[in-house]
């Protein structure tokens, strides 16, 4: 029974009761009949009011739908539970002849093979879930029929013709709302079918679509449609790389976000929320609720759901109320999401039926923040690396002077001299300082690596015997590896140095003893791995894990452990061990990560890409495992790092003591002879090198700059056999001035010296014939041996 008939029945019953009471002579019956009549008349009145309010809400809903969907390019209709059509937009009338009073199944009969079955199936889904959609084949193409539940017994239907554009895979083709994707420069990258129909074709530039370009988010603009100018409201969503998605909404004939219309906003592909004057959320659509991580945000202050603005959130909202930050976005952090989620929020003040409100457009900016964090971290590490490289260069100059003059003093003292022990201490600590400088260069990835194809399982197996002695009696070292581990290409000695440092750290983290596990495994990444702001490509890797059961690393410290000079060991550590490990692994093309739980232990994981030999390379022999470095029983972890600047093709022998050194020097001087031009802008280094060469029988001509050296060589009477020159100097650098000098003296041989590594000057050096490189700090014997090798090749 309909509501109208129900009201009529109640009214007739009430009037009948009044009639009985009026006609009867029994007073009791008359009073009872009158009361009964009043009750029925009251029910009839309430029913009429309810019916009137229901009719009014239906009219308002119909007007709302007409305002939003009237000019939509896709056919849109509303039906009741029986499938009878109530509202149809222009596209539905023109394309399918739809009209009020018809059934939806009859209208769809020309395009669907079983329209009643499809309508019944989708309507039941909408009753259960709120909405449903289905792609349906139609004469070689496909159409999409979608339905949204409105009210208790109403349904909103949309029919989208997908055609060939469905195969393109763009998400914008799945919606009937006109939208486009635009580049930073205004080039249109994508138009969906709804907008193509509205424009009557394709366009390539945004200024050819809008008559009042540039556009502003949330405001009404005019587009050049196929049937003339059309006013639309623009909703903008920012993408990566400066790209934007623009959604074109119908121009609102009344306030944009009025309460009856929010049901349609619920299904928009744009996250929207509505805030009152106090900053409390009054409405939020489905996508906004998902982004905020809150199923029922209504009544919740916006400040409780986001954070990280850097100032009170209410100050920002107050500025939006007075229009100061219109169109400007802010990035905040979603507090209730389990995973880290960052949101870009744009606020606009709107006038609605229930008063003014703030409408916020949300956009997921997590990927953008991740990229920003990666860039900041990369810039930070690059800046520290440049600083470390510069400090290492200056230190190498100082260490060369200290070490060299110490060698000169040792020549005049024997082991019985009271100053001999002090000089030895200076020499040993100079070597230790050189090792620290080498670690700085390792972090800055400016050291020289000698990569080879190695079997990490075999290499770590040999190293584990030495590490067992290194960790001491309280700590047990366990080594495990796969039966067959794929080869990698890296510097064997440097990787062993990295593992030694990690094992020493593990030992120090367990002062009362424990277990350190060293694992070498093959790993396959089927998908790129993203963690710690680093993206590891998919592929085959060999992983080394160093696992301890120690004290762990606090979360607020774990992001700093790879920075130079940062240490948790107090005065016991230099803070360079992990920074050196980081540099070596990165320079080897690998990745290093750390997981730690306070009180439970720490795990360092190193990933090295598997080496695949090319056809041209053929099979490359693996490094000899017998090349493992020797380790003393009393080795200090810092002693593991070899001083930077040692070359495998040069003598690497510590200067002999006292009389023995003088004897060797005298014997060498008898065999030496020749003219050396020494060019060095650091006076202490120049003084040491000149004395060392003179003691070995060379005639030394000194210059403190490239310009001074060229002046000396301008005199043809000056004979020079070897040029020893610094690479980096004020004015002209070493390779540049030497190239000029060799135009007149092509047979002169050259020794380049520098506090930087060979790789940083190798390209310049390659242009100079008959040249070699000697890195600082170098010993007296290394310098004289290198010069001798150039004079007597």
Short mmCIF file of N, CA and C in Angstrom, two decimals, residues 511-663:
data_model
loop_
_atom_site.label_atom_id
_atom_site.label_comp_id
_atom_site.label_asym_id
_atom_site.label_seq_id
_atom_site.Cartn_x
_atom_site.Cartn_y
_atom_site.Cartn_z
N UNK A 511 80.06 -7.12 25.46
CA UNK A 511 81.18 -7.15 26.41
C UNK A 511 81.19 -8.39 27.30
N UNK A 512 80.04 -8.99 27.51
CA UNK A 512 79.96 -10.19 28.35
C UNK A 512 80.01 -11.47 27.54
N UNK A 513 80.28 -11.35 26.26
CA UNK A 513 80.36 -12.53 25.40
C UNK A 513 79.06 -12.79 24.67
N UNK A 514 79.12 -13.73 23.74
CA UNK A 514 77.93 -14.06 22.96
C UNK A 514 78.33 -14.74 21.66
N UNK A 515 77.45 -14.63 20.67
CA UNK A 515 77.67 -15.32 19.40
C UNK A 515 77.55 -14.32 18.25
N UNK A 516 78.49 -14.41 17.31
CA UNK A 516 78.44 -13.64 16.07
C UNK A 516 78.29 -14.62 14.92
N UNK A 517 77.28 -14.38 14.10
CA UNK A 517 77.05 -15.25 12.95
C UNK A 517 77.42 -14.52 11.66
N UNK A 518 78.15 -15.20 10.81
CA UNK A 518 78.54 -14.68 9.51
C UNK A 518 77.94 -15.60 8.45
N UNK A 519 76.98 -15.08 7.68
CA UNK A 519 76.26 -15.87 6.68
C UNK A 519 76.51 -15.32 5.28
N UNK A 520 76.75 -16.22 4.33
CA UNK A 520 76.90 -15.84 2.92
C UNK A 520 75.89 -16.66 2.12
N UNK A 521 74.97 -15.97 1.43
CA UNK A 521 73.91 -16.67 0.72
C UNK A 521 73.67 -16.03 -0.65
N UNK A 522 73.12 -16.85 -1.56
CA UNK A 522 72.59 -16.33 -2.82
C UNK A 522 71.17 -15.83 -2.56
N UNK A 523 70.82 -14.70 -3.17
CA UNK A 523 69.50 -14.11 -2.99
C UNK A 523 68.97 -13.67 -4.35
N UNK A 524 67.70 -13.93 -4.56
CA UNK A 524 67.04 -13.52 -5.80
C UNK A 524 65.94 -12.52 -5.46
N UNK A 525 65.99 -11.33 -6.04
CA UNK A 525 64.94 -10.33 -5.87
C UNK A 525 64.07 -10.35 -7.12
N UNK A 526 62.84 -10.84 -6.97
CA UNK A 526 61.92 -10.87 -8.10
C UNK A 526 61.29 -9.51 -8.37
N UNK A 527 61.34 -8.64 -7.37
CA UNK A 527 60.82 -7.29 -7.52
C UNK A 527 61.82 -6.33 -6.88
N UNK A 528 61.86 -5.08 -7.33
CA UNK A 528 62.76 -4.11 -6.69
C UNK A 528 62.44 -3.99 -5.20
N UNK A 529 63.48 -3.92 -4.40
CA UNK A 529 63.33 -3.80 -2.95
C UNK A 529 63.59 -2.35 -2.54
N UNK A 530 62.63 -1.77 -1.84
CA UNK A 530 62.78 -0.40 -1.38
C UNK A 530 62.78 -0.39 0.15
N UNK A 531 63.87 0.14 0.71
CA UNK A 531 63.97 0.29 2.16
C UNK A 531 65.05 1.32 2.47
N UNK A 532 64.89 1.98 3.59
CA UNK A 532 65.86 2.98 4.06
C UNK A 532 66.16 4.00 2.97
N UNK A 533 65.11 4.41 2.22
CA UNK A 533 65.25 5.42 1.18
C UNK A 533 66.17 4.99 0.05
N UNK A 534 66.32 3.68 -0.13
CA UNK A 534 67.17 3.14 -1.19
C UNK A 534 66.34 2.14 -1.99
N UNK A 535 66.54 2.12 -3.29
CA UNK A 535 65.84 1.18 -4.15
C UNK A 535 66.85 0.21 -4.75
N UNK A 536 66.71 -1.07 -4.39
CA UNK A 536 67.60 -2.12 -4.89
C UNK A 536 66.92 -2.78 -6.08
N UNK A 537 67.51 -2.73 -7.28
CA UNK A 537 66.85 -3.32 -8.46
C UNK A 537 66.68 -4.83 -8.32
N UNK A 538 65.73 -5.36 -9.04
CA UNK A 538 65.52 -6.80 -9.05
C UNK A 538 66.71 -7.48 -9.72
N UNK A 539 66.95 -8.73 -9.34
CA UNK A 539 68.07 -9.47 -9.92
C UNK A 539 68.68 -10.42 -8.91
N UNK A 540 69.85 -10.98 -9.28
CA UNK A 540 70.56 -11.93 -8.43
C UNK A 540 71.64 -11.22 -7.63
N UNK A 541 71.71 -11.55 -6.33
CA UNK A 541 72.68 -10.94 -5.43
C UNK A 541 73.30 -12.01 -4.55
N UNK A 542 74.48 -11.71 -4.04
CA UNK A 542 75.08 -12.49 -2.96
C UNK A 542 75.05 -11.60 -1.72
N UNK A 543 74.49 -12.13 -0.64
CA UNK A 543 74.35 -11.34 0.58
C UNK A 543 75.29 -11.85 1.66
N UNK A 544 75.87 -10.90 2.39
CA UNK A 544 76.67 -11.21 3.57
C UNK A 544 75.93 -10.64 4.77
N UNK A 545 75.69 -11.47 5.76
CA UNK A 545 75.03 -11.01 6.98
C UNK A 545 75.97 -11.18 8.16
N UNK A 546 76.11 -10.13 8.95
CA UNK A 546 76.86 -10.18 10.21
C UNK A 546 75.85 -9.93 11.32
N UNK A 547 75.59 -10.95 12.14
CA UNK A 547 74.51 -10.92 13.13
C UNK A 547 75.11 -11.08 14.52
N UNK A 548 74.76 -10.17 15.42
CA UNK A 548 75.25 -10.31 16.80
C UNK A 548 74.07 -10.36 17.76
N UNK A 549 74.37 -10.65 19.01
CA UNK A 549 73.36 -10.72 20.07
C UNK A 549 73.64 -9.65 21.12
N UNK A 550 74.08 -8.50 20.64
CA UNK A 550 74.56 -7.47 21.55
C UNK A 550 73.50 -6.50 22.02
N UNK A 551 73.97 -5.28 22.34
CA UNK A 551 73.12 -4.29 22.98
C UNK A 551 72.15 -3.63 22.01
N UNK A 552 72.42 -3.69 20.72
CA UNK A 552 71.55 -3.06 19.74
C UNK A 552 71.82 -1.57 19.61
N UNK A 553 71.18 -0.97 18.63
CA UNK A 553 71.34 0.46 18.33
C UNK A 553 70.00 1.14 18.50
N UNK A 554 69.98 2.25 19.23
CA UNK A 554 68.75 2.99 19.46
C UNK A 554 68.20 3.54 18.15
N UNK A 555 66.87 3.59 18.00
CA UNK A 555 66.27 4.06 16.74
C UNK A 555 66.70 5.47 16.36
N UNK A 556 66.95 6.36 17.35
CA UNK A 556 67.33 7.73 17.02
C UNK A 556 68.79 7.84 16.58
N UNK A 557 69.54 6.73 16.67
CA UNK A 557 70.95 6.75 16.26
C UNK A 557 71.21 5.98 14.98
N UNK A 558 70.28 5.13 14.61
CA UNK A 558 70.56 4.20 13.52
C UNK A 558 70.72 4.91 12.18
N UNK A 559 70.11 6.10 12.00
CA UNK A 559 70.24 6.83 10.75
C UNK A 559 71.59 7.54 10.63
N UNK A 560 72.38 7.58 11.72
CA UNK A 560 73.63 8.35 11.71
C UNK A 560 74.87 7.47 11.72
N UNK A 561 74.70 6.17 11.83
CA UNK A 561 75.87 5.32 12.10
C UNK A 561 76.86 5.28 10.95
N UNK A 562 76.42 5.59 9.72
CA UNK A 562 77.34 5.55 8.58
C UNK A 562 78.05 6.89 8.36
N UNK A 563 77.74 7.89 9.16
CA UNK A 563 78.38 9.19 9.00
C UNK A 563 79.77 9.18 9.64
N UNK A 564 80.75 9.83 9.01
CA UNK A 564 82.10 9.85 9.58
C UNK A 564 82.13 10.51 10.95
N UNK A 565 82.97 9.96 11.83
CA UNK A 565 83.23 10.47 13.17
C UNK A 565 82.04 10.32 14.12
N UNK A 566 80.99 9.62 13.68
CA UNK A 566 79.90 9.34 14.61
C UNK A 566 80.15 7.97 15.23
N UNK A 567 80.26 7.91 16.55
CA UNK A 567 80.56 6.66 17.22
C UNK A 567 79.75 6.56 18.50
N UNK A 568 79.40 5.33 18.87
CA UNK A 568 78.72 5.07 20.13
C UNK A 568 79.68 4.45 21.15
N UNK A 569 80.98 4.40 20.81
CA UNK A 569 81.97 3.77 21.69
C UNK A 569 82.73 4.77 22.54
N UNK A 570 82.35 6.05 22.48
CA UNK A 570 83.08 7.04 23.25
C UNK A 570 84.49 7.21 22.75
N UNK A 571 85.44 7.25 23.66
CA UNK A 571 86.84 7.46 23.29
C UNK A 571 87.48 6.23 22.69
N UNK A 572 86.78 5.09 22.71
CA UNK A 572 87.35 3.85 22.18
C UNK A 572 87.26 3.75 20.66
N UNK A 573 86.42 4.58 20.04
CA UNK A 573 86.24 4.46 18.59
C UNK A 573 86.52 5.77 17.88
N UNK A 574 86.84 5.66 16.60
CA UNK A 574 87.10 6.84 15.78
C UNK A 574 85.86 7.30 15.03
N UNK A 575 84.86 6.43 14.90
CA UNK A 575 83.68 6.79 14.12
C UNK A 575 83.89 6.68 12.63
N UNK A 576 84.93 5.94 12.21
CA UNK A 576 85.22 5.83 10.77
C UNK A 576 85.03 4.41 10.23
N UNK A 577 84.86 3.43 11.12
CA UNK A 577 84.76 2.05 10.65
C UNK A 577 83.56 1.81 9.77
N UNK A 578 82.36 2.22 10.23
CA UNK A 578 81.15 2.00 9.44
C UNK A 578 81.08 2.94 8.24
N UNK A 579 81.61 4.15 8.38
CA UNK A 579 81.62 5.04 7.21
C UNK A 579 82.51 4.48 6.12
N UNK A 580 83.62 3.87 6.52
CA UNK A 580 84.50 3.22 5.54
C UNK A 580 83.77 2.04 4.88
N UNK A 581 83.07 1.24 5.70
CA UNK A 581 82.33 0.11 5.14
C UNK A 581 81.27 0.58 4.15
N UNK A 582 80.58 1.65 4.51
CA UNK A 582 79.56 2.22 3.62
C UNK A 582 80.17 2.62 2.28
N UNK A 583 81.31 3.33 2.32
CA UNK A 583 81.93 3.79 1.09
C UNK A 583 82.41 2.65 0.21
N UNK A 584 83.03 1.65 0.82
CA UNK A 584 83.55 0.52 0.03
C UNK A 584 82.41 -0.25 -0.63
N UNK A 585 81.35 -0.50 0.14
CA UNK A 585 80.22 -1.26 -0.41
C UNK A 585 79.57 -0.48 -1.56
N UNK A 586 79.36 0.81 -1.35
CA UNK A 586 78.74 1.62 -2.39
C UNK A 586 79.63 1.70 -3.62
N UNK A 587 80.94 1.89 -3.42
CA UNK A 587 81.86 2.00 -4.55
C UNK A 587 81.95 0.67 -5.30
N UNK A 588 81.65 -0.42 -4.62
CA UNK A 588 81.67 -1.74 -5.26
C UNK A 588 80.36 -2.05 -5.97
N UNK A 589 79.41 -1.12 -5.94
CA UNK A 589 78.13 -1.35 -6.60
C UNK A 589 77.15 -2.11 -5.74
N UNK A 590 77.43 -2.22 -4.43
CA UNK A 590 76.56 -2.97 -3.53
C UNK A 590 75.68 -2.08 -2.67
N UNK A 591 75.00 -2.71 -1.72
CA UNK A 591 74.09 -2.01 -0.82
C UNK A 591 74.31 -2.55 0.60
N UNK A 592 74.20 -1.67 1.58
CA UNK A 592 74.38 -2.07 2.97
C UNK A 592 73.21 -1.55 3.79
N UNK A 593 72.61 -2.44 4.59
CA UNK A 593 71.47 -2.08 5.43
C UNK A 593 71.73 -2.60 6.84
N UNK A 594 71.01 -2.04 7.80
CA UNK A 594 71.15 -2.46 9.19
C UNK A 594 69.78 -2.56 9.82
N UNK A 595 69.57 -3.63 10.58
CA UNK A 595 68.38 -3.82 11.40
C UNK A 595 68.85 -4.05 12.83
N UNK A 596 68.21 -3.37 13.77
CA UNK A 596 68.67 -3.47 15.15
C UNK A 596 67.51 -3.32 16.11
N UNK A 597 67.56 -4.10 17.18
CA UNK A 597 66.60 -4.01 18.27
C UNK A 597 67.37 -3.86 19.57
N UNK A 598 67.06 -2.80 20.30
CA UNK A 598 67.77 -2.54 21.54
C UNK A 598 67.59 -3.71 22.49
N UNK A 599 68.72 -4.24 22.97
CA UNK A 599 68.69 -5.36 23.90
C UNK A 599 68.69 -6.72 23.24
N UNK A 600 68.48 -6.78 21.91
CA UNK A 600 68.40 -8.07 21.22
C UNK A 600 69.51 -8.30 20.21
N UNK A 601 70.08 -7.24 19.65
CA UNK A 601 71.17 -7.43 18.71
C UNK A 601 71.00 -6.63 17.44
N UNK A 602 71.98 -6.77 16.57
CA UNK A 602 72.04 -6.00 15.33
C UNK A 602 72.42 -6.92 14.17
N UNK A 603 71.85 -6.66 13.02
CA UNK A 603 72.17 -7.41 11.80
C UNK A 603 72.54 -6.43 10.69
N UNK A 604 73.74 -6.60 10.14
CA UNK A 604 74.16 -5.86 8.96
C UNK A 604 74.02 -6.78 7.75
N UNK A 605 73.37 -6.28 6.71
CA UNK A 605 73.14 -7.06 5.48
C UNK A 605 73.79 -6.32 4.32
N UNK A 606 74.67 -7.01 3.60
CA UNK A 606 75.37 -6.46 2.45
C UNK A 606 74.91 -7.20 1.20
N UNK A 607 74.46 -6.46 0.20
CA UNK A 607 74.02 -7.05 -1.08
C UNK A 607 75.03 -6.69 -2.16
N UNK A 608 75.54 -7.71 -2.87
CA UNK A 608 76.46 -7.48 -3.98
C UNK A 608 75.88 -8.15 -5.22
N UNK A 609 75.77 -7.42 -6.32
CA UNK A 609 75.20 -8.02 -7.54
C UNK A 609 76.07 -9.15 -8.07
N UNK A 610 75.43 -10.19 -8.52
CA UNK A 610 76.14 -11.33 -9.09
C UNK A 610 76.82 -10.90 -10.39
N UNK A 611 78.06 -11.36 -10.58
CA UNK A 611 78.82 -11.02 -11.78
C UNK A 611 78.51 -12.02 -12.88
N UNK A 612 78.10 -11.51 -14.03
CA UNK A 612 77.85 -12.33 -15.22
C UNK A 612 78.87 -11.95 -16.28
N UNK A 613 79.78 -12.85 -16.56
CA UNK A 613 80.85 -12.56 -17.53
C UNK A 613 80.26 -12.44 -18.92
N UNK A 614 80.69 -11.43 -19.67
CA UNK A 614 80.25 -11.26 -21.05
C UNK A 614 80.99 -12.25 -21.95
N UNK A 615 80.51 -12.39 -23.17
CA UNK A 615 81.15 -13.32 -24.11
C UNK A 615 82.57 -12.88 -24.43
N UNK A 616 82.77 -11.55 -24.47
CA UNK A 616 84.11 -11.06 -24.77
C UNK A 616 85.07 -11.38 -23.64
N UNK A 617 84.56 -11.31 -22.38
CA UNK A 617 85.43 -11.56 -21.24
C UNK A 617 85.79 -13.02 -21.08
N UNK A 618 84.83 -13.87 -21.42
CA UNK A 618 85.04 -15.29 -21.19
C UNK A 618 85.05 -15.59 -19.71
N UNK A 619 85.66 -16.69 -19.34
CA UNK A 619 85.73 -17.07 -17.94
C UNK A 619 86.89 -16.35 -17.28
N UNK A 620 86.60 -15.61 -16.21
CA UNK A 620 87.62 -14.88 -15.48
C UNK A 620 87.99 -15.68 -14.25
N UNK A 621 89.27 -15.87 -14.07
CA UNK A 621 89.72 -16.65 -12.92
C UNK A 621 89.40 -15.93 -11.63
N UNK A 622 88.99 -16.71 -10.62
CA UNK A 622 88.70 -16.13 -9.32
C UNK A 622 89.99 -15.78 -8.61
N UNK A 623 89.88 -14.80 -7.68
CA UNK A 623 91.05 -14.38 -6.93
C UNK A 623 91.60 -15.53 -6.10
N UNK A 624 92.90 -15.50 -5.90
CA UNK A 624 93.55 -16.52 -5.10
C UNK A 624 93.17 -16.35 -3.65
N UNK A 625 92.51 -17.34 -3.03
CA UNK A 625 92.12 -17.20 -1.62
C UNK A 625 93.30 -17.09 -0.69
N UNK A 626 94.50 -17.46 -1.15
CA UNK A 626 95.67 -17.36 -0.27
C UNK A 626 96.13 -15.93 -0.08
N UNK A 627 95.49 -14.97 -0.78
CA UNK A 627 95.89 -13.58 -0.65
C UNK A 627 95.29 -12.92 0.57
N UNK A 628 94.63 -13.68 1.46
CA UNK A 628 93.99 -13.07 2.63
C UNK A 628 95.03 -12.39 3.49
N UNK A 629 94.69 -11.21 4.06
CA UNK A 629 95.67 -10.49 4.87
C UNK A 629 95.96 -11.21 6.17
N UNK A 630 97.19 -11.09 6.60
CA UNK A 630 97.55 -11.67 7.89
C UNK A 630 97.04 -10.78 9.01
N UNK A 631 96.74 -11.38 10.15
CA UNK A 631 96.19 -10.65 11.28
C UNK A 631 96.90 -11.08 12.54
N UNK A 632 97.48 -10.11 13.26
CA UNK A 632 98.17 -10.45 14.50
C UNK A 632 97.16 -10.78 15.59
N UNK A 633 97.60 -11.54 16.58
CA UNK A 633 96.71 -11.88 17.68
C UNK A 633 96.28 -10.65 18.46
N UNK A 634 97.15 -9.63 18.52
CA UNK A 634 96.84 -8.43 19.29
C UNK A 634 96.35 -7.30 18.40
N UNK A 635 95.78 -7.64 17.21
CA UNK A 635 95.40 -6.60 16.25
C UNK A 635 94.28 -5.74 16.81
N UNK A 636 94.44 -4.46 16.65
CA UNK A 636 93.38 -3.51 16.99
C UNK A 636 92.50 -3.35 15.75
N UNK A 637 91.18 -3.14 15.93
CA UNK A 637 90.33 -3.04 14.74
C UNK A 637 90.76 -1.96 13.77
N UNK A 638 91.36 -0.88 14.28
CA UNK A 638 91.80 0.16 13.37
C UNK A 638 93.06 -0.24 12.63
N UNK A 639 93.78 -1.25 13.17
CA UNK A 639 94.98 -1.71 12.47
C UNK A 639 94.64 -2.48 11.22
N UNK A 640 93.38 -2.91 11.11
CA UNK A 640 92.97 -3.70 9.95
C UNK A 640 93.03 -2.86 8.69
N UNK A 641 92.69 -1.57 8.80
CA UNK A 641 92.66 -0.70 7.62
C UNK A 641 94.08 -0.38 7.19
N UNK A 642 94.38 -0.66 5.92
CA UNK A 642 95.71 -0.36 5.40
C UNK A 642 95.81 1.12 5.07
N UNK A 643 96.95 1.75 5.31
CA UNK A 643 97.09 3.17 4.98
C UNK A 643 96.84 3.40 3.51
N UNK A 644 96.07 4.47 3.25
CA UNK A 644 95.77 4.78 1.85
C UNK A 644 97.03 5.26 1.14
N UNK A 645 97.14 4.93 -0.09
CA UNK A 645 98.24 5.42 -0.89
C UNK A 645 99.28 4.36 -1.18
N UNK A 646 99.15 3.16 -0.63
CA UNK A 646 100.10 2.09 -0.94
C UNK A 646 99.77 1.51 -2.30
N UNK A 647 100.80 1.35 -3.13
CA UNK A 647 100.59 0.79 -4.46
C UNK A 647 101.21 -0.60 -4.54
N UNK A 648 100.49 -1.49 -5.22
CA UNK A 648 101.00 -2.85 -5.31
C UNK A 648 102.25 -2.94 -6.18
N UNK A 649 102.46 -1.95 -7.04
CA UNK A 649 103.63 -2.02 -7.92
C UNK A 649 104.79 -1.20 -7.39
N UNK A 650 104.72 -0.71 -6.15
CA UNK A 650 105.80 0.04 -5.54
C UNK A 650 106.22 -0.65 -4.25
N UNK A 651 107.47 -0.45 -3.80
CA UNK A 651 107.89 -1.06 -2.54
C UNK A 651 107.00 -0.62 -1.40
N UNK A 652 106.61 -1.54 -0.54
CA UNK A 652 105.74 -1.26 0.60
C UNK A 652 106.42 -1.74 1.88
N UNK A 653 107.63 -1.25 2.09
CA UNK A 653 108.44 -1.70 3.22
C UNK A 653 108.67 -0.53 4.15
N UNK A 654 108.49 -0.72 5.44
CA UNK A 654 108.73 0.35 6.39
C UNK A 654 110.20 0.72 6.37
N UNK A 655 110.54 2.00 6.61
CA UNK A 655 111.94 2.42 6.60
C UNK A 655 112.76 1.63 7.60
N UNK A 656 113.95 1.14 7.23
CA UNK A 656 114.79 0.41 8.18
C UNK A 656 115.29 1.34 9.28
N UNK A 657 115.81 0.75 10.32
CA UNK A 657 116.18 1.52 11.49
C UNK A 657 117.64 1.97 11.43
N UNK A 658 117.87 3.21 11.90
CA UNK A 658 119.20 3.71 12.21
C UNK A 658 120.27 3.47 11.18
N UNK A 659 121.32 2.76 11.63
CA UNK A 659 122.50 2.54 10.80
C UNK A 659 122.17 1.76 9.54
N UNK A 660 121.23 0.81 9.68
CA UNK A 660 120.87 0.02 8.51
C UNK A 660 120.30 0.91 7.41
N UNK A 661 119.50 1.89 7.83
CA UNK A 661 118.92 2.79 6.84
C UNK A 661 120.01 3.63 6.18
N UNK A 662 120.95 4.13 6.99
CA UNK A 662 122.05 4.94 6.44
C UNK A 662 122.90 4.13 5.48
N UNK A 663 123.11 2.85 5.83
CA UNK A 663 123.92 1.99 4.97
C UNK A 663 123.24 1.78 3.62
#
